Amino acid sequence: MSSKIDLDNLTYLKGVKSYREFVEKEFLNILESVSGKKAIIIDPDLVGALSLILEIPVLKEHNVDKLIPLSSEPFKTQIKKLVFLVRPQMSSMKKVADQIIQHEQNQTKKDSVEQNFYVFFVPRVTIICKKILEQLGVSGSVIYGEFHLDLIPFDEDVYSLANEKAFRDYVLGDISSLYYVSRALVSIQSFIGIIPEIYYMGEHSKILSEMLLRMRQESDLDDSLTPQVKYLLLVDRENDLLTPMVTQLNYEGMIDELYGINHTLVELEPSVLGKEGKIEKEKMVLNSNDFLFTELRDLNMALVAPFLVKKARSVSSQYDTRKKARNIGDLKNFIKKLPNIQREHASLGTHISLTMDIGAKTTGNSDFLERLDYELNLLVESQQCDDYIEDRIAQQKDLISVLRILCLQSMVVGGLKNKKFDFFRNEIIQTYGYKHIFTLDSLEKLGMLKKSEGRSKRGFAQIRKTLDLIDENYENTKHFSSVHSGYAPQIIKLVQILFNSKQGYNVFQDLVNNFYTENVGRKKQKISIQAKEEMKENTEKPVCMVFFVGGVTFAEISAIRILNQMEQTDVHFIIGTTHITNGNKIIESTFEKVEDNILKKKKDEFLRNKKIKIREKQQEQLQKQLLKKEKQEKGKKKN
Amino acid sequence: MENPSVHWNQFDRYYYQKRLVFHMGWNEIDLDHYLIESAPFGGLIALLRDDQKIINIKNIKTNKNCIFIYTCSGKLISELDYGHKQRVKAFGWTLDEKLIIVYDDCEIVVFDIFGEKIKTKCITSRDSTVHLVYKAKVWNNGVVILTKKNRLFIVENLSQPRFEEYSVPENLGIVSDLEILQPKFSLTGHTEVFVSNLAKNLFIIDNDQTLEIEFQEMITHLKVSPTGRLLAYYTETGNLHVISTDFRSHFLEFQMNSKIKPKQIAWCSSDTVLLNFEKKNTLLMVAPSQSFLKYEYDEPLYLMTEEDGIRIFTNSCCEFLSKVPEVVVNIFGIGSTSFSSLLYDASQSYEKESSKGDEVIRSKMDQLPKAITDCITASSWVFRRDLQKKLLNAAAIGKSYLDNFVHDIFADMCKDLRVLNEVRGWEIGMPLTYRQFEKIGIDLLIERLINRKHHYVALKICEYLRIRKDRVLVRWACQKVKSENETDEQILKSIISKLGKEENVSFASIASVAYSESKNDLAIKLLDYEKSASEQVPLLINMKNPGLALVKAIECANPDLIYLVLLYLLNNEDINENSLFQILSNKDMAINLLIKYCKYKKKDLLYKLYFQLKRDPKVVGLLKITESLSDKINLEMKLKIRNESLIAFGVSKNNFLKKITEDNIKLVKLQQDYQQRLELVFIGLSINQTTAKLLELDLEKEAKKMKKTFKIPNDRYWWIKLRALAKRHRWKKLYTWAKNEKSPIGYDPFVEICIKNRVGNEALNYIPLVKDPYNQVKFYLRLNKFEQAANIAIKEKNQNLLQHVKSLAPKNLNIPSHI
């Protein structure tokens, strides 16, 4: 089951390692370039990313006194050098400008410390952001720089740009982030070699593939490096928005659904891990350094508990070897293994607690079970669940979960009937508020919630049949459909077909053409003859990076890992993505944020509510008094 | 041919050689009248008339405010006009031979050697007072300035013109000398400044601290060694000291017992100090062992420290004084018995066709490889071509005895020496030693040649060494473009004929020069040859051709470039909205980016964009609604804007949006009314929330009106009312309602909500109304009413259910086990 077997020896890891070292070194160089004590004001977006490339104590060693999340709130510091580390987003620029201007004003007030400002953009400075800073009154005394953190290694086999806004940008029709994806893919090729074969499906992927080729010509990429990754498959999230709507049922996906995983970090209430006394949330890193998690992450939830039981037995039997120890040698052996056993033991404890909490929230929760039931009925038999959804709305359940199942239904049946479409939309607006007309509009644009256009040959039912997406026997066959308890993620199925010696590109192309998009194709990148020779000599399984433009779910990542272990695959897959996503995030990204200044609004709201409450109380009292009077009067009348 | 060793002086265990490099080509220059700075690595020298010296008028070459720039061979490169207004306080060279001038008002200007301003930087502090320079120092690419008010400014790198101010101790007083330790030598990686004052103190100042050392006497001169390890200082009573720059060790104290101040202190190699006592016509050389050597001169001197020796300029010649390396001593030293010396002699005898050499070489084959490399190394040190040839010949003969000698060192040396001999000639006049050449690198050498307009030599060197020559060609072309006696056609033709087939040539930079020379047509034609869009776009903007620029930017899909064009379009007064839309039409990528920007910065343009370019009334309507949701406008305005959006939705035939918005306008009006009547906030609530709130306030009639107006389905209305009543704990009212009307949502929710609010007794009212007996049992069980639960099971004749109930019930309850 463990995916560790051959992973350590794969050559692509070398290139990736040197990339990781390069990034770390670049960041330390940035710290060195600003001498003396400094404070880093960091885009909250980047904290997680940063923690993936270096340990926080390293910052202290390089004279970083403070790490402050970027906001418009003023703060005071005596530190002379303020280093901003930000994404080139227009919305962040206001905050950067606010901070710089506040500090500059403080300077002129008294004869206080003269501060220097450095703004480092991650991964690249953009003209527009500089311009906005300028317009906001940031003077020329600021020093700009770049930190080229493009692809962030989340794990040995997962690389992400961690650009959470990527999908929302596409929703709004802004594809400029593709340019940065392309830059990232070009720059990683200087470590892992030129990727000779590129496949793409989807409009954005097509544009991206063209950009990649052009950019390679403009940059001085070394083509003598032996290609460590042979294929790059670019896929658009927009081609399959259905899968993310389905509840993820593998261990890691489930954790993401319930608690949210951010840059491999999950924050848990202390009670979840059985630590009652604490108040602060427990942070837990989920990656392949935790061997037990590596074995668990791809498992279907139903299999997790039995697996843990088995594991617990094996750990306790390992402890038992001490009792059986007959001589000093045995004991020595045991002691040698002890730290490992203990670590495993601790990890086991954590995952058992977590699994129990998940159990309580899922199998122990009729709401969850009911929902899962409707979901599976939709997926397997296209059985609609209007009443259920209507009920959920009437009960004013969480809008995201309502939209998730509604969109899933719409996509499965190829759009809602006219009347139904209007009915649900009206219900949603009346219940959740007028501002959601933007949400509905975006969902319609994305094709997630739409009017049916009569029977279509390209509908989900056809795809389900042709691609054979449903496998009710998933538990026994170790098939990747287990990540959704029997429903195989479509893109992974297509990946399997593309790299299957029996089917291959032509079958793949036909399928994509028929069911998804006319934008499908392949391109070759020239490599040097020497590199070609070296590649031929390599006897390892060729590596393919499947790159998801617009996000990938944990369930899909797990599906790819399971695919790697299935017998008939001749290629080893790794994953690249703009960011890791899930159904909730996708739905949420369609919400229009009406107010810029959320903080102020909240404050106002709070004050207003307070006033209202007081008034309401007064009102109530008034009514009570009125009622009393009425009663008294009635009483009088009776009397 | 004389043996080179005759020119050596033995001094302090070593041999030194002072060799004549050039007879100066200049006429009637008296170094005494000038302030002088030379670029390191055999670079140019700049002469500025010293206005503190009285000169015989007939010796003045020109009245202009100019700096004369000469090669080391005394060939005039240019008379650089540095402007009339200000006084020059200091000047110096960058490694690629650009002249940095510091004026007395803290302005720093970088000139190329033909007098073109490349960069200007003025140091002003936040309070924008003008500072006056007291002392300044220039090095490589940096400048340090001490103002008359004792403020200290550092520019470490002029290519990123940003300055730092170091805080200066208050007791600094009047400064006698100032020296810097370059960042590459300092422990902190930042420039350290050494300042001595009249109060006998020495301060070491860096970016965050100051160290103060008290001395017995006043320091008049400070000089850091070329490796940055040592500091020489000279005191008012004539003592020379050498200490380490970290101030831990003291290496030398040398007493002159003379009050005459040296004009210059300099280093020769990293351990020997030279004192220029011009008034005594003496150049004194002091070694670490305190031994010294005097050179007599009858002319003024200027000393230029190099990494491996020192250049000495007089009115008549340029000399180079340096230590003779051991390999050279071993070969040419009188009576040397080293094998390299024997190899050299043997090769000489070969020349005379004598076979004696053969025996000598064969006698010590094991030492041969080292002897060969020694000869090669020695050839790199000598300047005389005949000796170079002989040494290389000796190496070649030695090499022929070996099968496996690595040929590369020999071949590379031959090539390098050819290049060096070329630039060492009088014409170019750059007396680079091999070691300096290694340090400066071929790139910088080429750059210097280009700067001096020796394009042809630079190109030939590139071709000879097989390195990229595009830079030379481009710079040549840039020069060519400026040519005034040729037509555009001729220029283009000659550039394309030379550069057309080359790779990596930046035509954009050539075009940019053409544009700055107001040759627009030529610029556009040149730009056509440019391959990279990121080079084309900025230039096209500069050339006021934004339309073409936008096309190119979109071609490469680089959002940054697109924004560059868009910002130009928005900020240019010559471009009105109509021409903006014309340029943008059909360019979706650019339009979407502009929309994104407008949402942040230019909301007024948004509608026009959508109307004019997107032609999508629905989006316009939605946009209006976004605007109407903003907190910044009042209610009246909001309604007005929403009404406007209705028109847009009407045009787009989107009935749904139209209806929803109509509903919303109705809702807001109702809310407005309630708000006034009840003095409670309603606006911002959804229809559900509004209805709920009305119900919570017992305003049943109003709530019904909401239901009717907005056609709230009965189910949902019941849910709303149920929750509203529960929230206010109106359990009685809830019960009456449930009894009087039939619930369309069943009674399960009633039970649930009571349980949730912990009013179990209330819940019991509704359980009998629940349809599904199984659910009834479930509810009873949750409320611990086991008997009732059992009754239901019995009524339903469900043995399993009964069993289940019994298993959960406490033992003391008498639950029947069978039906």
PDB file of C-alpha atoms in Angstrom, chain A residues 32-37 80-81 89-91 104 107-108 114-118 125-128 131-132 135-136 139 141 143 169 172-177 179-180 183 207 211 214-215 218 220 390-391 393-396 421-423 425-427 429-435 437-438 440-441 444-445 592-596 601 604 608 612 615-616 619-620 623 627, chain B residues 126 151 162 164-165 167 188 190 207-208 468 504 531-534 554-561 563-564 567 571 588-589 592-593 596-597 599-601 603 618 622-623 625-626 628-632 642 645 649 654 656-657 659-661 663-664 678-681 683 685-689 693 696-699 710-713 715-716 719-720 723 728 730 745:
ATOM      1  CA  GLU A  32      20.702  38.998   4.148  1.00  0.00           C
ATOM      2  CA  SER A  33      20.311  41.832   1.688  1.00  0.00           C
ATOM      3  CA  VAL A  34      18.424  43.777   4.328  1.00  0.00           C
ATOM      4  CA  SER A  35      21.019  44.068   7.038  1.00  0.00           C
ATOM      5  CA  GLY A  36      20.310  44.435  10.705  1.00  0.00           C
ATOM      6  CA  LYS A  37      17.128  43.821  12.642  1.00  0.00           C
ATOM      7  CA  LYS A  80      14.305  50.250  11.415  1.00  0.00           C
ATOM      8  CA  LYS A  81      13.769  47.942   8.479  1.00  0.00           C
ATOM      9  CA  GLN A  89      -2.686  41.592  -5.877  1.00  0.00           C
ATOM     10  CA  MET A  90      -4.230  44.997  -6.344  1.00  0.00           C
ATOM     11  CA  SER A  91      -6.260  44.546  -3.168  1.00  0.00           C
ATOM     12  CA  GLU A 104       6.345  57.650   7.412  1.00  0.00           C
ATOM     13  CA  GLN A 107       8.721  59.544  11.412  1.00  0.00           C
ATOM     14  CA  THR A 108       8.157  63.178  10.640  1.00  0.00           C
ATOM     15  CA  GLU A 114      14.210  56.622  10.312  1.00  0.00           C
ATOM     16  CA  GLN A 115      12.722  53.530   8.770  1.00  0.00           C
ATOM     17  CA  ASN A 116      13.506  51.845   5.505  1.00  0.00           C
ATOM     18  CA  PHE A 117      10.843  50.035   3.529  1.00  0.00           C
ATOM     19  CA  TYR A 118      11.352  47.050   1.296  1.00  0.00           C
ATOM     20  CA  VAL A 125       6.590  42.457  -9.212  1.00  0.00           C
ATOM     21  CA  THR A 126       3.958  43.770 -11.572  1.00  0.00           C
ATOM     22  CA  ILE A 127       3.788  47.150 -13.191  1.00  0.00           C
ATOM     23  CA  ILE A 128       0.218  47.612 -12.124  1.00  0.00           C
ATOM     24  CA  LYS A 131       1.583  51.960 -10.199  1.00  0.00           C
ATOM     25  CA  ILE A 132      -1.161  51.553  -7.624  1.00  0.00           C
ATOM     26  CA  GLN A 135      -1.068  56.421  -6.855  1.00  0.00           C
ATOM     27  CA  LEU A 136      -1.674  55.712  -3.207  1.00  0.00           C
ATOM     28  CA  SER A 139       7.130  57.602  -2.315  1.00  0.00           C
ATOM     29  CA  SER A 141      12.116  55.706  -1.124  1.00  0.00           C
ATOM     30  CA  ILE A 143      12.954  49.443  -2.418  1.00  0.00           C
ATOM     31  CA  ASP A 169      -9.946  35.274 -11.607  1.00  0.00           C
ATOM     32  CA  LEU A 172     -14.255  36.978 -13.772  1.00  0.00           C
ATOM     33  CA  GLY A 173     -12.700  36.384 -17.160  1.00  0.00           C
ATOM     34  CA  ASP A 174      -9.219  37.401 -16.142  1.00  0.00           C
ATOM     35  CA  ILE A 175      -6.756  34.845 -17.407  1.00  0.00           C
ATOM     36  CA  SER A 176      -3.663  36.822 -16.576  1.00  0.00           C
ATOM     37  CA  SER A 177      -2.698  34.355 -13.889  1.00  0.00           C
ATOM     38  CA  TYR A 179       0.957  33.917 -17.570  1.00  0.00           C
ATOM     39  CA  TYR A 180       2.357  33.367 -14.110  1.00  0.00           C
ATOM     40  CA  ARG A 183       6.481  31.434 -15.877  1.00  0.00           C
ATOM     41  CA  ILE A 207      -3.454  28.971 -24.088  1.00  0.00           C
ATOM     42  CA  MET A 211       2.599  30.393 -23.750  1.00  0.00           C
ATOM     43  CA  ARG A 214       6.821  30.856 -26.624  1.00  0.00           C
ATOM     44  CA  MET A 215       8.295  31.641 -23.252  1.00  0.00           C
ATOM     45  CA  GLU A 218      12.426  33.855 -25.059  1.00  0.00           C
ATOM     46  CA  ASP A 220      17.587  30.841 -22.069  1.00  0.00           C
ATOM     47  CA  GLU A 390     -36.114  22.711  -1.185  1.00  0.00           C
ATOM     48  CA  ASP A 391     -36.266  21.508   2.367  1.00  0.00           C
ATOM     49  CA  ILE A 393     -33.409  25.990   1.767  1.00  0.00           C
ATOM     50  CA  ALA A 394     -36.600  26.263   3.798  1.00  0.00           C
ATOM     51  CA  GLN A 395     -34.612  25.297   6.866  1.00  0.00           C
ATOM     52  CA  GLN A 396     -32.117  27.975   5.874  1.00  0.00           C
ATOM     53  CA  PHE A 421     -34.426  26.744 -12.340  1.00  0.00           C
ATOM     54  CA  ASP A 422     -36.325  29.936 -11.613  1.00  0.00           C
ATOM     55  CA  PHE A 423     -37.939  28.451  -8.542  1.00  0.00           C
ATOM     56  CA  ARG A 425     -33.030  30.741  -7.729  1.00  0.00           C
ATOM     57  CA  ASN A 426     -35.939  32.677  -6.324  1.00  0.00           C
ATOM     58  CA  GLU A 427     -35.899  30.579  -3.168  1.00  0.00           C
ATOM     59  CA  ILE A 429     -32.492  34.974  -3.182  1.00  0.00           C
ATOM     60  CA  GLN A 430     -35.476  35.242  -0.839  1.00  0.00           C
ATOM     61  CA  THR A 431     -33.771  33.176   1.819  1.00  0.00           C
ATOM     62  CA  TYR A 432     -30.140  34.169   1.633  1.00  0.00           C
ATOM     63  CA  GLY A 433     -30.407  37.659   0.328  1.00  0.00           C
ATOM     64  CA  TYR A 434     -30.377  39.735  -2.789  1.00  0.00           C
ATOM     65  CA  LYS A 435     -26.609  39.941  -3.086  1.00  0.00           C
ATOM     66  CA  ILE A 437     -27.716  37.264  -7.680  1.00  0.00           C
ATOM     67  CA  PHE A 438     -23.970  37.549  -8.405  1.00  0.00           C
ATOM     68  CA  LEU A 440     -26.135  32.663  -9.251  1.00  0.00           C
ATOM     69  CA  ASP A 441     -24.902  34.561 -12.270  1.00  0.00           C
ATOM     70  CA  GLU A 444     -24.586  29.978 -14.501  1.00  0.00           C
ATOM     71  CA  LYS A 445     -21.616  31.336 -16.408  1.00  0.00           C
ATOM     72  CA  GLU A 592     -19.162  38.657  -4.698  1.00  0.00           C
ATOM     73  CA  LYS A 593     -17.458  40.498  -1.913  1.00  0.00           C
ATOM     74  CA  VAL A 594     -19.425  43.677  -1.945  1.00  0.00           C
ATOM     75  CA  GLU A 595     -17.505  45.607   0.656  1.00  0.00           C
ATOM     76  CA  ASP A 596     -13.794  46.294   0.626  1.00  0.00           C
ATOM     77  CA  LYS A 601     -18.352  47.004   8.461  1.00  0.00           C
ATOM     78  CA  ASP A 604     -20.382  49.051  12.629  1.00  0.00           C
ATOM     79  CA  ARG A 608     -25.615  48.715  15.403  1.00  0.00           C
ATOM     80  CA  ILE A 612     -30.819  47.275  18.121  1.00  0.00           C
ATOM     81  CA  ARG A 615     -34.119  48.862  21.374  1.00  0.00           C
ATOM     82  CA  GLU A 616     -35.593  45.461  20.875  1.00  0.00           C
ATOM     83  CA  GLN A 619     -39.765  47.222  22.486  1.00  0.00           C
ATOM     84  CA  GLU A 620     -40.375  43.926  24.136  1.00  0.00           C
ATOM     85  CA  GLN A 623     -45.206  45.123  24.311  1.00  0.00           C
ATOM     86  CA  LEU A 627     -50.122  42.972  26.880  1.00  0.00           C
TER      87      LEU A 627
ATOM     88  CA  ARG B 126      13.639  64.268   4.279  1.00  0.00           C
ATOM     89  CA  ARG B 151      26.407  64.066   8.183  1.00  0.00           C
ATOM     90  CA  ARG B 162      19.569  54.706  -3.014  1.00  0.00           C
ATOM     91  CA  GLU B 164      21.840  55.358   3.446  1.00  0.00           C
ATOM     92  CA  GLU B 165      22.671  57.762   6.171  1.00  0.00           C
ATOM     93  CA  SER B 167      24.612  58.149  12.237  1.00  0.00           C
ATOM     94  CA  THR B 188      29.113  43.010   8.143  1.00  0.00           C
ATOM     95  CA  HIS B 190      28.246  46.785   4.550  1.00  0.00           C
ATOM     96  CA  ASN B 207      25.210  51.185   9.325  1.00  0.00           C
ATOM     97  CA  ASP B 208      24.286  50.488  12.881  1.00  0.00           C
ATOM     98  CA  ARG B 468      29.085  36.057 -27.603  1.00  0.00           C
ATOM     99  CA  ASN B 504      20.269  37.162 -29.389  1.00  0.00           C
ATOM    100  CA  LYS B 531      11.955  38.901 -31.403  1.00  0.00           C
ATOM    101  CA  SER B 532      10.948  39.584 -27.828  1.00  0.00           C
ATOM    102  CA  ALA B 533       7.687  41.375 -27.197  1.00  0.00           C
ATOM    103  CA  SER B 534       8.722  42.555 -23.765  1.00  0.00           C
ATOM    104  CA  ILE B 554      -1.500  40.678 -26.232  1.00  0.00           C
ATOM    105  CA  GLU B 555       0.447  38.473 -28.611  1.00  0.00           C
ATOM    106  CA  CYS B 556       2.681  37.355 -25.785  1.00  0.00           C
ATOM    107  CA  ALA B 557      -0.196  37.410 -23.263  1.00  0.00           C
ATOM    108  CA  ASN B 558       1.932  39.110 -20.684  1.00  0.00           C
ATOM    109  CA  PRO B 559      -0.454  40.932 -18.347  1.00  0.00           C
ATOM    110  CA  ASP B 560       2.286  43.205 -17.162  1.00  0.00           C
ATOM    111  CA  LEU B 561       2.936  44.500 -20.642  1.00  0.00           C
ATOM    112  CA  TYR B 563      -1.147  46.942 -18.177  1.00  0.00           C
ATOM    113  CA  LEU B 564       1.812  49.015 -19.220  1.00  0.00           C
ATOM    114  CA  LEU B 567      -1.871  52.751 -18.001  1.00  0.00           C
ATOM    115  CA  ASN B 571      -2.924  58.641 -18.242  1.00  0.00           C
ATOM    116  CA  ASP B 588     -10.884  40.874 -24.786  1.00  0.00           C
ATOM    117  CA  MET B 589      -7.833  40.112 -22.747  1.00  0.00           C
ATOM    118  CA  ASN B 592     -10.865  42.223 -18.896  1.00  0.00           C
ATOM    119  CA  LEU B 593      -7.668  43.473 -17.321  1.00  0.00           C
ATOM    120  CA  LYS B 596     -10.252  44.565 -13.072  1.00  0.00           C
ATOM    121  CA  TYR B 597      -8.226  47.712 -12.650  1.00  0.00           C
ATOM    122  CA  LYS B 599     -13.003  48.117 -10.188  1.00  0.00           C
ATOM    123  CA  TYR B 600     -10.248  49.309  -7.905  1.00  0.00           C
ATOM    124  CA  LYS B 601      -9.381  52.643  -9.275  1.00  0.00           C
ATOM    125  CA  LYS B 603     -15.205  52.989 -11.358  1.00  0.00           C
ATOM    126  CA  LYS B 618     -26.987  42.186 -18.360  1.00  0.00           C
ATOM    127  CA  LEU B 622     -25.276  43.578 -12.451  1.00  0.00           C
ATOM    128  CA  LEU B 623     -22.601  46.221 -12.216  1.00  0.00           C
ATOM    129  CA  ILE B 625     -26.346  46.459  -8.539  1.00  0.00           C
ATOM    130  CA  THR B 626     -22.831  46.061  -7.182  1.00  0.00           C
ATOM    131  CA  SER B 628     -26.033  50.025  -5.309  1.00  0.00           C
ATOM    132  CA  LEU B 629     -24.915  47.609  -2.589  1.00  0.00           C
ATOM    133  CA  SER B 630     -22.095  49.873  -1.509  1.00  0.00           C
ATOM    134  CA  ASP B 631     -22.407  51.376   1.928  1.00  0.00           C
ATOM    135  CA  LYS B 632     -21.229  54.708   0.723  1.00  0.00           C
ATOM    136  CA  ARG B 642     -31.475  49.598  -8.930  1.00  0.00           C
ATOM    137  CA  SER B 645     -30.514  48.273 -13.629  1.00  0.00           C
ATOM    138  CA  PHE B 649     -32.217  43.661 -17.486  1.00  0.00           C
ATOM    139  CA  ASN B 654     -33.510  38.534 -18.491  1.00  0.00           C
ATOM    140  CA  PHE B 656     -35.519  36.443 -13.783  1.00  0.00           C
ATOM    141  CA  LEU B 657     -33.094  39.180 -12.855  1.00  0.00           C
ATOM    142  CA  LYS B 659     -38.269  40.068 -11.341  1.00  0.00           C
ATOM    143  CA  ILE B 660     -35.774  39.522  -8.540  1.00  0.00           C
ATOM    144  CA  THR B 661     -34.738  43.127  -8.679  1.00  0.00           C
ATOM    145  CA  ASP B 663     -38.946  42.221  -5.714  1.00  0.00           C
ATOM    146  CA  ASN B 664     -35.940  43.698  -4.074  1.00  0.00           C
ATOM    147  CA  LEU B 678     -40.679  50.391  14.406  1.00  0.00           C
ATOM    148  CA  GLU B 679     -37.363  52.199  14.734  1.00  0.00           C
ATOM    149  CA  LEU B 680     -35.551  48.983  14.033  1.00  0.00           C
ATOM    150  CA  VAL B 681     -33.082  48.116  11.319  1.00  0.00           C
ATOM    151  CA  ILE B 683     -32.656  47.212   5.433  1.00  0.00           C
ATOM    152  CA  LEU B 685     -32.138  41.720   5.513  1.00  0.00           C
ATOM    153  CA  SER B 686     -33.354  39.090   3.079  1.00  0.00           C
ATOM    154  CA  ILE B 687     -37.021  38.425   2.538  1.00  0.00           C
ATOM    155  CA  ASN B 688     -36.822  35.491   4.929  1.00  0.00           C
ATOM    156  CA  GLN B 689     -35.056  37.470   7.569  1.00  0.00           C
ATOM    157  CA  LYS B 693     -38.184  39.572  12.244  1.00  0.00           C
ATOM    158  CA  GLU B 696     -40.583  37.746  16.165  1.00  0.00           C
ATOM    159  CA  LEU B 697     -42.164  41.103  16.893  1.00  0.00           C
ATOM    160  CA  ASP B 698     -45.603  39.525  16.740  1.00  0.00           C
ATOM    161  CA  LEU B 699     -46.498  41.508  13.654  1.00  0.00           C
ATOM    162  CA  PHE B 710     -43.320  37.773  -2.447  1.00  0.00           C
ATOM    163  CA  LYS B 711     -45.261  34.545  -2.907  1.00  0.00           C
ATOM    164  CA  ILE B 712     -43.387  32.795  -0.167  1.00  0.00           C
ATOM    165  CA  PRO B 713     -44.313  29.130  -0.390  1.00  0.00           C
ATOM    166  CA  ASP B 715     -43.718  25.383   3.585  1.00  0.00           C
ATOM    167  CA  ARG B 716     -41.058  27.986   3.894  1.00  0.00           C
ATOM    168  CA  TRP B 719     -40.424  27.166   8.748  1.00  0.00           C
ATOM    169  CA  ILE B 720     -39.825  30.864   9.166  1.00  0.00           C
ATOM    170  CA  ARG B 723     -38.137  29.388  14.021  1.00  0.00           C
ATOM    171  CA  ARG B 728     -38.746  34.244  21.180  1.00  0.00           C
ATOM    172  CA  ARG B 730     -43.521  31.707  22.368  1.00  0.00           C
ATOM    173  CA  ILE B 745     -44.002  20.568   6.915  1.00  0.00           C
TER     174      ILE B 745
END
